[in-house]
Short mmCIF file of C-alpha atoms in Angstrom, two decimals:
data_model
loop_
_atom_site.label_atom_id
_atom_site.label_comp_id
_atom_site.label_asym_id
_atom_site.label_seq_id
_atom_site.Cartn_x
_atom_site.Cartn_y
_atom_site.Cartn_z
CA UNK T 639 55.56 95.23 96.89
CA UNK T 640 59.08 94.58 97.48
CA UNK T 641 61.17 97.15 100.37
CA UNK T 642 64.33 97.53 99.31
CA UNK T 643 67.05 98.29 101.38
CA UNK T 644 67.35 102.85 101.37
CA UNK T 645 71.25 102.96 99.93
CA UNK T 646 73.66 104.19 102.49
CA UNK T 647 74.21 108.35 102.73
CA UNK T 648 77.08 109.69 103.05
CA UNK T 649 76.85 111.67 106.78
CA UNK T 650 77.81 115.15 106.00
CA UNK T 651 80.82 115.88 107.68
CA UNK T 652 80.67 117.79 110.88
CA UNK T 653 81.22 121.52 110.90
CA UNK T 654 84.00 122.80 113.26
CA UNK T 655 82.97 126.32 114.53
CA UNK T 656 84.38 129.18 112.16
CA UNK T 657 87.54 130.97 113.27
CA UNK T 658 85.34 133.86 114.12
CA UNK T 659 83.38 132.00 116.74
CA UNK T 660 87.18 131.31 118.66
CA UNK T 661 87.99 134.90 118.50
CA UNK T 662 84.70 136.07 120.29
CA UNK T 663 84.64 133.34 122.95
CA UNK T 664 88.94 134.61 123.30
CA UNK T 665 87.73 138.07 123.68
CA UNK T 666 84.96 137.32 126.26
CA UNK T 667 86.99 135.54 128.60
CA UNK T 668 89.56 138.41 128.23
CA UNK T 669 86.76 140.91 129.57
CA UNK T 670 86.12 138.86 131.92
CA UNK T 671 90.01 138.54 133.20
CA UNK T 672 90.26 141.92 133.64
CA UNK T 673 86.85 142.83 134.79
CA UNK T 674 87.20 140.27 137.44
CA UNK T 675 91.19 142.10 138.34
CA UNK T 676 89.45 145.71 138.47
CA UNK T 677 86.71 145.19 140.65
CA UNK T 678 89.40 143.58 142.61
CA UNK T 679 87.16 140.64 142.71
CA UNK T 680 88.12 137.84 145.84
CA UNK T 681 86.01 135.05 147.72
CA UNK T 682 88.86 135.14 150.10
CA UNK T 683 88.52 138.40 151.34
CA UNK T 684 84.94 137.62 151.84
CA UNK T 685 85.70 134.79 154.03
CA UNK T 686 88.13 136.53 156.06
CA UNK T 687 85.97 139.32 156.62
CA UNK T 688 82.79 137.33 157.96
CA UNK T 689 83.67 138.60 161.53
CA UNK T 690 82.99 142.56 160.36
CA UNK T 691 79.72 141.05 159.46
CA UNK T 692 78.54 138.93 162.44
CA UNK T 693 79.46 142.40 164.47
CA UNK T 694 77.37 144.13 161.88
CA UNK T 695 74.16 141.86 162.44
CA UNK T 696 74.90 140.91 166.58
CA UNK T 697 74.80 145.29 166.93
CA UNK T 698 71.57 145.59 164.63
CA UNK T 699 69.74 142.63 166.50
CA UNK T 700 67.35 142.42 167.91
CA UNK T 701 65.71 145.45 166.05
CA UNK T 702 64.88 148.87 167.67
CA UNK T 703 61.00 148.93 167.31
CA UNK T 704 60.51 152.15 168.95
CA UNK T 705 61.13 154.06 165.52
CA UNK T 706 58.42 152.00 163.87
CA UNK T 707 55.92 154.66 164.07
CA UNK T 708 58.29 157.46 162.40
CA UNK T 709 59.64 154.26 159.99
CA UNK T 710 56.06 153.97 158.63
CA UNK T 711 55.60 157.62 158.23
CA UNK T 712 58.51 157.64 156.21
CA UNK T 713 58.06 155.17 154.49
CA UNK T 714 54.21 156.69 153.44
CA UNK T 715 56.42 159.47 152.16
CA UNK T 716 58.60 157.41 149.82
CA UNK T 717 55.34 155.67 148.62
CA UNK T 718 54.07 159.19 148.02
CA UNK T 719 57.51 160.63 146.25
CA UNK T 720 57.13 157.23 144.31
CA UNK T 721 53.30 157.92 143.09
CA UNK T 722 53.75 161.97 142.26
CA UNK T 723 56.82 161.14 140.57
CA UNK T 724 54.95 158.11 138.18
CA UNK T 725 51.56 160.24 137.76
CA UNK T 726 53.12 163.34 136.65
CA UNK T 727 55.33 161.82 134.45
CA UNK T 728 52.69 160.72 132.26
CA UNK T 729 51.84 164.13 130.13
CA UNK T 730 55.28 164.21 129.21
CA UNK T 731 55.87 160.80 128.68
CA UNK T 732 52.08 160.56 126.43
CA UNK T 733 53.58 163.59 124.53
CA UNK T 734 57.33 162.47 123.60
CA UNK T 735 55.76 158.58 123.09
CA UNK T 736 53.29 159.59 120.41
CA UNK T 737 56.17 161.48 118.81
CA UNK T 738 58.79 159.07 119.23
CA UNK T 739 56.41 156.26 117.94
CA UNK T 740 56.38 155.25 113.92
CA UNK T 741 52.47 154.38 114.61
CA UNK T 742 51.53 157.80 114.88
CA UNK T 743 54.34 160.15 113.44
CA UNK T 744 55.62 159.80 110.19
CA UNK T 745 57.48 162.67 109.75
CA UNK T 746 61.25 161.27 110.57
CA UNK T 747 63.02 164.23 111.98
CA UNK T 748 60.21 164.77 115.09
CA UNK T 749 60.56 160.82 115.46
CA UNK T 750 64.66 161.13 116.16
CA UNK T 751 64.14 164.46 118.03
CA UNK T 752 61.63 162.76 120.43
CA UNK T 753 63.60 159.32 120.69
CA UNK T 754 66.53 161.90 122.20
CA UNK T 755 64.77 163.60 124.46
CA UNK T 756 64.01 159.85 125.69
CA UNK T 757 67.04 158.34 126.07
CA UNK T 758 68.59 161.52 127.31
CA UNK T 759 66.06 161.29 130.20
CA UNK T 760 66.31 157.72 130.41
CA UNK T 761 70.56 157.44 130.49
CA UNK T 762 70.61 160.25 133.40
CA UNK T 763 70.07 157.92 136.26
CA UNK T 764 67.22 159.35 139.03
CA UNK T 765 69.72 160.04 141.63
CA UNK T 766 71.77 162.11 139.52
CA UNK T 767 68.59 164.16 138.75
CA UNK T 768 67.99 164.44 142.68
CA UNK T 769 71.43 165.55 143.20
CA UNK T 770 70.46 167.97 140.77
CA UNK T 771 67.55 169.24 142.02
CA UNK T 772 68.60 168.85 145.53
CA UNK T 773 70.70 172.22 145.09
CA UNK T 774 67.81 174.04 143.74
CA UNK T 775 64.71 173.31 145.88
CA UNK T 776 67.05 171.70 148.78
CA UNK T 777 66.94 168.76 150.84
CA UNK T 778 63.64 166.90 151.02
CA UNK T 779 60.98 164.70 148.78
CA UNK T 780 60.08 167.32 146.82
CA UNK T 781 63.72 167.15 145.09
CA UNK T 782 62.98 163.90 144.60
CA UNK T 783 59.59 164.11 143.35
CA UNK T 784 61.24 166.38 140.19
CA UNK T 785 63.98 163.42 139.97
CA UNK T 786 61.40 160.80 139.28
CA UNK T 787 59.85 162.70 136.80
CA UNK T 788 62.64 163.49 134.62
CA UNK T 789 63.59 159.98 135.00
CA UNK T 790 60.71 158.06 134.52
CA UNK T 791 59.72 160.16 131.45
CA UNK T 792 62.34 159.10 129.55
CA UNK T 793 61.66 154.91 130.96
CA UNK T 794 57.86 155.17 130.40
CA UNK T 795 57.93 157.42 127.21
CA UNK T 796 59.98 154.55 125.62
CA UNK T 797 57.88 152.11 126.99
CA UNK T 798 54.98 153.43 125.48
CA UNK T 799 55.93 154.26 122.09
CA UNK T 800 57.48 150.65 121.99
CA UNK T 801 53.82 149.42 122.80
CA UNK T 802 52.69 152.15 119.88
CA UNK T 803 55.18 150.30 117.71
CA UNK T 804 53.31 146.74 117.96
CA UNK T 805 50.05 147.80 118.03
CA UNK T 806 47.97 146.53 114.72
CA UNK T 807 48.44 148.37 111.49
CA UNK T 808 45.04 147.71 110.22
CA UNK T 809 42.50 149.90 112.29
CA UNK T 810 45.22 152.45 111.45
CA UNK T 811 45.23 151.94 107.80
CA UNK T 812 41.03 151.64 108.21
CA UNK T 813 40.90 155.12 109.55
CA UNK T 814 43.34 156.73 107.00
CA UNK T 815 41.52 155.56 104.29
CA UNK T 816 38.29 157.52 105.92
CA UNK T 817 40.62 160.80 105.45
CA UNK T 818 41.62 161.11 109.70
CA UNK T 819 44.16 163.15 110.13
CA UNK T 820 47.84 161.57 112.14
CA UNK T 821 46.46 162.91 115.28
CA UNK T 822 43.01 161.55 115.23
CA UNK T 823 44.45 158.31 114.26
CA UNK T 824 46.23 158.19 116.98
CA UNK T 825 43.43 158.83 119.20
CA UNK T 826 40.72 156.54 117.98
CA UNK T 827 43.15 153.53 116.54
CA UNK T 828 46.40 153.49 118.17
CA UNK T 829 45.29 154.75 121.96
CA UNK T 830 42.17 152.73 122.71
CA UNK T 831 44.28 149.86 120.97
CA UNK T 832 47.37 149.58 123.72
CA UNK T 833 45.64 151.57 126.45
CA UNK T 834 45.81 148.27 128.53
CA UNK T 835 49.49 147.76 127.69
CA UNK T 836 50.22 151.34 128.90
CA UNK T 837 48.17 151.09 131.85
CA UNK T 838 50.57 147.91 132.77
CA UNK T 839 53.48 149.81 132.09
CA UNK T 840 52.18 152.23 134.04
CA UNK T 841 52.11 150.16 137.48
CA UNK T 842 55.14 148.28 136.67
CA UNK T 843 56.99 152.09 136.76
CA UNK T 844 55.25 152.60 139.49
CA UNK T 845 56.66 149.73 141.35
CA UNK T 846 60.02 150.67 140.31
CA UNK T 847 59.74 154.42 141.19
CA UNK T 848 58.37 153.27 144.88
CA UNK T 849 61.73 151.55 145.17
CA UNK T 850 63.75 154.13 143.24
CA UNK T 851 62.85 156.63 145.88
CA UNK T 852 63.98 154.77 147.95
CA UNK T 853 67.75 155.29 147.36
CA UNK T 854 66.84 159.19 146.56
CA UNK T 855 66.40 159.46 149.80
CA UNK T 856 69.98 158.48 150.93
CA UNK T 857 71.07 160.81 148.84
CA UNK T 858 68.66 163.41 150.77
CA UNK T 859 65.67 163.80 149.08
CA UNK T 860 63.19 162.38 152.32
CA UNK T 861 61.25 159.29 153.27
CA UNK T 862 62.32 155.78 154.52
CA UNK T 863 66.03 156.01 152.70
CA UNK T 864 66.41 159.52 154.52
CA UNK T 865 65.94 157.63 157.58
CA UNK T 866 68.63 154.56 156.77
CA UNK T 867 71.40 157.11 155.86
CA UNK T 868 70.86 159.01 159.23
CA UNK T 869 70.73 155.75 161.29
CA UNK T 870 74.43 154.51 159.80
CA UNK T 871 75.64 156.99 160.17
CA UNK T 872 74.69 157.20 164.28
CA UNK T 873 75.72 153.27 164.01
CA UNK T 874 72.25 152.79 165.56
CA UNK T 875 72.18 149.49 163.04
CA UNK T 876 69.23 148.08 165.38
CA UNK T 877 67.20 150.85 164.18
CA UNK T 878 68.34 150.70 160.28
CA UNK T 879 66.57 147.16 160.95
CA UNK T 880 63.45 148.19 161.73
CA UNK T 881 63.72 150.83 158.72
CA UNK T 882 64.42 147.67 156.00
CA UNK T 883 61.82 145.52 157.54
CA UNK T 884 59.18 148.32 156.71
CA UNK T 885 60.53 149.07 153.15
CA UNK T 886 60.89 144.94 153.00
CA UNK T 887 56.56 145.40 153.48
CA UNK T 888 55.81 148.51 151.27
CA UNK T 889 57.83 147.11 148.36
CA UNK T 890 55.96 143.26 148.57
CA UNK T 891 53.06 145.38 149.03
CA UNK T 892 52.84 147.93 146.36
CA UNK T 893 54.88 145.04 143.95
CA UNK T 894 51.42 142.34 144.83
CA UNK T 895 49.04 145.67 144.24
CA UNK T 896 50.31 146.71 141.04
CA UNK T 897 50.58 142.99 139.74
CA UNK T 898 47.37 141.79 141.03
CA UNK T 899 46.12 145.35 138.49
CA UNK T 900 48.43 144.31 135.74
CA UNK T 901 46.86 140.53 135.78
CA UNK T 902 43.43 141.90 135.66
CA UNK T 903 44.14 144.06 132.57
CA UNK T 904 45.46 141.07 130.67
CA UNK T 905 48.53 142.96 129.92
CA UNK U 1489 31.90 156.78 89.30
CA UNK U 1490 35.37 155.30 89.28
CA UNK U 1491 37.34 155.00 86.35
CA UNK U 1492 40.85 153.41 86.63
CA UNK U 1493 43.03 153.45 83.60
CA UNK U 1494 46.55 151.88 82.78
CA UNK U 1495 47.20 151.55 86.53
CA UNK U 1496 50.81 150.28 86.81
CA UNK U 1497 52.47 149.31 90.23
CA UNK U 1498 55.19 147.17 91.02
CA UNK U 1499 57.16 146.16 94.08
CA UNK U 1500 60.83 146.14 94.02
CA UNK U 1501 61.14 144.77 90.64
CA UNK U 1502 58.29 142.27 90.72
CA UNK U 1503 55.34 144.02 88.75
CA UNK U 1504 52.01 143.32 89.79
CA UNK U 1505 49.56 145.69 88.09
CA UNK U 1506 50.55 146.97 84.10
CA UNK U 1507 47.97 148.92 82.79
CA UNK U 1508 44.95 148.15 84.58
CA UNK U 1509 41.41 149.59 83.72
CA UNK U 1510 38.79 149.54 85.20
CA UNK U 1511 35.15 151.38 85.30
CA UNK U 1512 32.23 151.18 87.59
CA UNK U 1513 29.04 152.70 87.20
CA UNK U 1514 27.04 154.05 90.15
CA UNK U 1515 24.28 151.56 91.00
CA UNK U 1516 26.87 148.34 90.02
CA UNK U 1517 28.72 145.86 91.54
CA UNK U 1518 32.05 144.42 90.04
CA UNK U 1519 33.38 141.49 91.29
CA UNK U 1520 37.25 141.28 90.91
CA UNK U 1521 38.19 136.96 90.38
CA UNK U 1522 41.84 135.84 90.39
CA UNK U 1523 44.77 134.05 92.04
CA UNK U 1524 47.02 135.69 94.42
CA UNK U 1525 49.09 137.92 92.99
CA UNK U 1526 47.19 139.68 90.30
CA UNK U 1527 47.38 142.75 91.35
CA UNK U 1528 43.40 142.63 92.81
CA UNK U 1529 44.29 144.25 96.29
CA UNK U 1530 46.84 146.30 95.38
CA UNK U 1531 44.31 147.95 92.80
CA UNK U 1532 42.00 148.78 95.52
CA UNK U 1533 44.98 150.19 97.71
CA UNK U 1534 46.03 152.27 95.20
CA UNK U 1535 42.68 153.86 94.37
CA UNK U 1536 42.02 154.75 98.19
CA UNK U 1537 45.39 155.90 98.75
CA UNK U 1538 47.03 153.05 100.64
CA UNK U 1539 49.20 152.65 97.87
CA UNK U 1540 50.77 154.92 95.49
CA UNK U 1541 50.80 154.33 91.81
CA UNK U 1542 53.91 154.02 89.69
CA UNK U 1543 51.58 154.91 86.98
CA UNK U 1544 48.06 155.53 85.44
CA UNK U 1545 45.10 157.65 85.98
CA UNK U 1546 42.28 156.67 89.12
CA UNK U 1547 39.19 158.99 88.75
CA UNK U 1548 36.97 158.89 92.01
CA UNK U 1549 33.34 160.59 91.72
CA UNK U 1550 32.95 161.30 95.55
CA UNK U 1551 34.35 159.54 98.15
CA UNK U 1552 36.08 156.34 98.26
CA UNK U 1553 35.77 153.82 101.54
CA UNK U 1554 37.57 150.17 101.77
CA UNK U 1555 36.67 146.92 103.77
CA UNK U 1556 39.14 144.78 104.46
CA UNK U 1557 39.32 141.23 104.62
CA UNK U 1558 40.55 141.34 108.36
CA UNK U 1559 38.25 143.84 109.32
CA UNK U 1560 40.39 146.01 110.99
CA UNK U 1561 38.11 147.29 113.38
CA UNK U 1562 39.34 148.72 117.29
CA UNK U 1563 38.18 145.43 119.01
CA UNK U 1564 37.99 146.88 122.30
CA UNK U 1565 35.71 149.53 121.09
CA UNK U 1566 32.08 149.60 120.81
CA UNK U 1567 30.56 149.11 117.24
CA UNK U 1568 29.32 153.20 117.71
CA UNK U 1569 32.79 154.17 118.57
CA UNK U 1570 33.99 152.44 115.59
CA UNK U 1571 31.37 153.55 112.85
CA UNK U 1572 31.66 156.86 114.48
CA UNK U 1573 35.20 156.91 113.21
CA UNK U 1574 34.27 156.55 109.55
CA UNK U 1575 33.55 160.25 110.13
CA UNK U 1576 37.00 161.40 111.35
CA UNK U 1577 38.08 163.01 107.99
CA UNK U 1578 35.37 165.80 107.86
CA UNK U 1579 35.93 166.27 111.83
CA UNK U 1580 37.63 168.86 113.04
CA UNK U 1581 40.49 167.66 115.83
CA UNK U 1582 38.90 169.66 118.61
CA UNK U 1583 35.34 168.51 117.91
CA UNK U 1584 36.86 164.26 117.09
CA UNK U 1585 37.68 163.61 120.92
CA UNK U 1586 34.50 162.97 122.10
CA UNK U 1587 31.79 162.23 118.69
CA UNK U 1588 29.65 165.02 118.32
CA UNK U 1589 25.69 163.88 118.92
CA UNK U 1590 25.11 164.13 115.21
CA UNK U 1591 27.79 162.18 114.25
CA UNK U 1592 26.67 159.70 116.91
CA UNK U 1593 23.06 159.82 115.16
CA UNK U 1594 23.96 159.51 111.92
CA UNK U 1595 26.36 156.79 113.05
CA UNK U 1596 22.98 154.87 114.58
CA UNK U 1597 20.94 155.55 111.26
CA UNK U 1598 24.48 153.56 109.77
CA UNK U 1599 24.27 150.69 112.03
CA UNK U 1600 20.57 150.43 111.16
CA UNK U 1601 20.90 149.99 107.65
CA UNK U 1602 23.12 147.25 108.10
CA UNK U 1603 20.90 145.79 110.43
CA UNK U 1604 23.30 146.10 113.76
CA UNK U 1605 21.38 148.94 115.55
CA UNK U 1606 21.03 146.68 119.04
CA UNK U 1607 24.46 145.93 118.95
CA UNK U 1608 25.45 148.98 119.01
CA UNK U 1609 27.00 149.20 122.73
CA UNK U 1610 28.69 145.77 122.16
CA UNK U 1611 32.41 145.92 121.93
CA UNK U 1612 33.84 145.05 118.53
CA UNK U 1613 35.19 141.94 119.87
CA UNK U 1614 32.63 140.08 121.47
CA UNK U 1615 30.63 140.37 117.70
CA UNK U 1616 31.04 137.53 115.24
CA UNK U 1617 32.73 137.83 112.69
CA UNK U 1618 30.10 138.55 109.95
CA UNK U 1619 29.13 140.96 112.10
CA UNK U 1620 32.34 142.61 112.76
CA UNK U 1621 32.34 143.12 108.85
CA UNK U 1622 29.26 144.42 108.26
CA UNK U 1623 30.20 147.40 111.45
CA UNK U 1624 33.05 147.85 109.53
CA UNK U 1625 30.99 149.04 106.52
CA UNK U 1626 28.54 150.82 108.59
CA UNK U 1627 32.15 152.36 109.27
CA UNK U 1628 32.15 153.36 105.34
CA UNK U 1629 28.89 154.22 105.56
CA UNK U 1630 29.56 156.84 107.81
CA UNK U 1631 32.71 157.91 105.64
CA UNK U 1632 29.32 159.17 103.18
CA UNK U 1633 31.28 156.78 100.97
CA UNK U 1634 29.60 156.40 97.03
CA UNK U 1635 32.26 153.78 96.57
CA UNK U 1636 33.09 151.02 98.37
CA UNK U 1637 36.27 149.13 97.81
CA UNK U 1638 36.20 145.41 99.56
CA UNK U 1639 39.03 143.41 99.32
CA UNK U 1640 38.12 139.69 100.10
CA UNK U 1641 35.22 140.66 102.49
CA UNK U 1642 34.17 137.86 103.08
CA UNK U 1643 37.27 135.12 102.90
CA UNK U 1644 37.46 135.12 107.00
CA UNK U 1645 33.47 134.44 106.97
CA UNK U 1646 31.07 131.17 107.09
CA UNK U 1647 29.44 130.63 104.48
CA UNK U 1648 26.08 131.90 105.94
CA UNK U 1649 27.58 135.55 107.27
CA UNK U 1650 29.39 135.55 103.82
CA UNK U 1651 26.18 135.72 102.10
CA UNK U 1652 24.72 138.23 104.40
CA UNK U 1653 27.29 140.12 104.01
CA UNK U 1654 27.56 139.60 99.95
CA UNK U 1655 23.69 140.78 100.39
CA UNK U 1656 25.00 144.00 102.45
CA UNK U 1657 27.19 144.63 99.16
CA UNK U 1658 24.31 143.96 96.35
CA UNK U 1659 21.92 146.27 98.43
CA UNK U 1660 24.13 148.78 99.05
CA UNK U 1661 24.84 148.71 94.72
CA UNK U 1662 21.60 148.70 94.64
CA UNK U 1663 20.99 152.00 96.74
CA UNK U 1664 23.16 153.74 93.84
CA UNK U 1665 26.50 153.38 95.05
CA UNK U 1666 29.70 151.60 93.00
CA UNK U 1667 30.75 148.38 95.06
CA UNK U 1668 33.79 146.75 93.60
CA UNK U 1669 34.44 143.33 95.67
CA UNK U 1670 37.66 141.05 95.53
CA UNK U 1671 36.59 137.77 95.57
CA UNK U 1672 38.17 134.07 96.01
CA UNK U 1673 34.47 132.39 94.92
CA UNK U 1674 33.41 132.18 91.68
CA UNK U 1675 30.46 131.03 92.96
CA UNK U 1676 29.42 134.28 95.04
CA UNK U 1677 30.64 136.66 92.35
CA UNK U 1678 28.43 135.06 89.91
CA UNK U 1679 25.94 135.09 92.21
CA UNK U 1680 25.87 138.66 93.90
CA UNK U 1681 27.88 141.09 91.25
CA UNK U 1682 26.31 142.52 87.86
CA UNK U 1683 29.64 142.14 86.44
CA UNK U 1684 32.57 139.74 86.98
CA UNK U 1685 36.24 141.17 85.65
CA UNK U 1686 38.86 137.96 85.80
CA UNK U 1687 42.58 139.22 86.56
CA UNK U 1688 45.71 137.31 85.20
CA UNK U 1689 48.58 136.82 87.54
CA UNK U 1690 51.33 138.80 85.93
CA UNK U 1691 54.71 137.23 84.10
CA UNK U 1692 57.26 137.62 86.26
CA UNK U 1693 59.20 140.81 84.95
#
């Protein structure tokens, strides 16, 4: 068997991007131009103002340990703001997820009404909701407590009913074809299906509402950020310290607690 | 038992069933042979409701149940959760959160007759997979189905839990019921079923 020689191809030629492609990478670096003008964006500035810093940290070191004992009740009470705030979100956000979600509600209009509801919750940030509820219960966790919920209803509900989305159509179809009903679908195909994705969502909000409560409490709803506010503005910066060095521990804390969980659901 | 006649269904454009009949007595077991395509699923999905018809007339004498080639059971459930659920159209929604005790009996007496009563406890996913399929008809059992639609039961199978389960099917024909099977082997068709119906693929349209 002879081997011949495979004739010559001609390359095809190469392929410049389209004009299209120019106009967005134009556009971008436009943005960026003026982004980078408004936010009056300059290194230098930063360089000349290292000395405002080094005052900063020589004034705030070496820390002021003899608020740790109030620092760690605080911060108990942000981990507590963080925990009501997750755990009774989760009626609401159950309720507007198996709405929202195409897995268990077919009828279109409760879908969209549900899905607002959600991202109304979801685009009013938590310390707007704390500002909120500051005037009406006043200062303290409890205002944030009702921030967090609002809040994280709309972040888990989503959350969930994305989960809802993915989970397997099969068991679903198995069950209709027995004659369930939507709801009992939903509880004996779709729940017991992503119950371990929800339960990971679940901690992972959890971690983020520890540390979201947090900042409500500069804005006066209680706990460790209460406690940071009131310590700038005394300049006692050797105490705000001792206040960061505690949240530094309850946020590596809860955020190894609620992975370690998450890694031993698989989800 | 179930009569299907002039069954016509197509998807956007592309027709895959026109005029389809079928009958099945009580007591028999049809085997449906045929490449992809036919129309063989689709036939079954129509007649429980999965699918709606563009066309024809599907006459069920009782209650119609459907195995699927991937199962589709809750794998993280136990095999009594899951045969319990075969029950979930003649439960009310209050009483279908936790089973009720007879449904959980009856359930048992289900996973008994196809021979799965010690596994009951076992989670869905830890079973094999000839196993998995014969919870899921325990499943249809429980539905107090008197015909059982399976399409490709037993393509995801070895070939020793695809005879088992092809037994499950005769037996349960053989109990007075109307089994109609889709099938990729001749072979177990001929072997199993009491009549063999071959489908054409449709003419493209």
């Amino acid at each position: 068997m002879s081997v011949t020689a495979a004739p010559k191809l001609a390359a095809p030629r190469r392929r410049w991007p389209a004009p299209v492609v120019w106009v967005a990478v134009a556009v971008f670096l436009a943005v960026h131009v003026l982004a980078w003008q408004a936010t009056e964006f300059s290194p230098a500035t930063l360089i000349a103002g290292w000395e405002g810093m080094a005052d900063f940290l020589a004034e705030s070191l070496p820390p002021d340990f003899s608020v740790l004992g109030k620092s760690l009740e605080a911060a108990v009470i942000t981990l507590y703001i963080g925990l009501l705030g997750t755990t009774f979100s989760i009626p609401f956000a159950l309720a507007l997820a198996l709405l929202a979600s195409r897995a268990t509600t077919s009828a279109a209009w409760a879908q969209q009404a549900a899905r607002a509801v959600l991202s109304f919750l979801r685009s009013v940030p938590d310390v707007v909701f704390a500002l909120i509820f500051v005037t009406a219960v006043g200062l303290g966790p409890f205002a944030g407590v009702l921030a967090l919920v609002f809040h994280n209803t709309g972040v888990m509900g989503k959350l969930w009913a994305e989960a809802m989305d993915e989970s397997d159509r099969g068991p679903r179809d198995a069950l209709e074809v027995t004659g369930a009903s939507g709801p009992q679908i939903a509880l004996h195909a779709v729940l017991p299906t992503v119950l371990p994705s929800l339960a990971g969502l679940l901690l992972y909000r959890l971690d983020v509402n520890v540390r979201s409560s947090l900042v409500l409490g500069l804005v006066g709803a209680g706990g460790i950020g209460f406690l940071i506010n009131q310590s700038i503005k005394l300049f006692r910066f050797d105490k705000m310290v001792t206040h960061i060095l505690v949240v530094l521990l309850l946020v590596v804390v809860v955020d190894q607690a609620s992975g370690w969980v998450r890694k031993r659901l698989g989800a | 038992m179930l009569t299907i006649r002039g069954l016509r269904k197509s998807f956007g454009g592309r027709t895959v069933l026109d005029g389809f009949d079928l009958s099945v007595e009580p007591g028999e077991f049809v085997a449906l042979l045929g490449p992809n395509g036919s129309g063989k699923s689709t036939a079954l999905r129509c007649v429980v409701g999965l699918e709606t018809p563009d066309g024809g007339e599907i006459e069920v004498g009782g209650n119609a149940a459907m195995v699927f080639q991937k199962i589709h059971l809750v794998g993280r459930r136990n095999a009594l959760d899951n045969v319990c659920s075969g029950a979930l159209g003649r439960l009310a929604l209050h009483r279908s959160f936790f089973f009720p005790q007879d449904v959980r009996e009856e359930a048992m007496s289900c996973l008994e007759r196809v021979g799965l009563a010690d596994r009951a406890l076992d989670r869905c996913a830890r079973l094999s997979g000839g196993q998995q399929q014969r919870v899921a008809i325990a499943r249809a059992l429980c539905q107090r189905a008197n015909v059982i639609l399976a399409d490709e039961p037993v393509s995801a199978l070895d070939p020793q839990a695809a005879v088992q389960v092809m037994e499950l099917l005769q037996a349960l024909a053989g109990d007075g019921m109307a089994v109609v099977a889709v099938l990729h082997q001749p072979e177990l068709a001929h072997t199993y079923a009491h009549r063999v119906v071959e489908m054409k693929a449709m003419v493209a349209a």
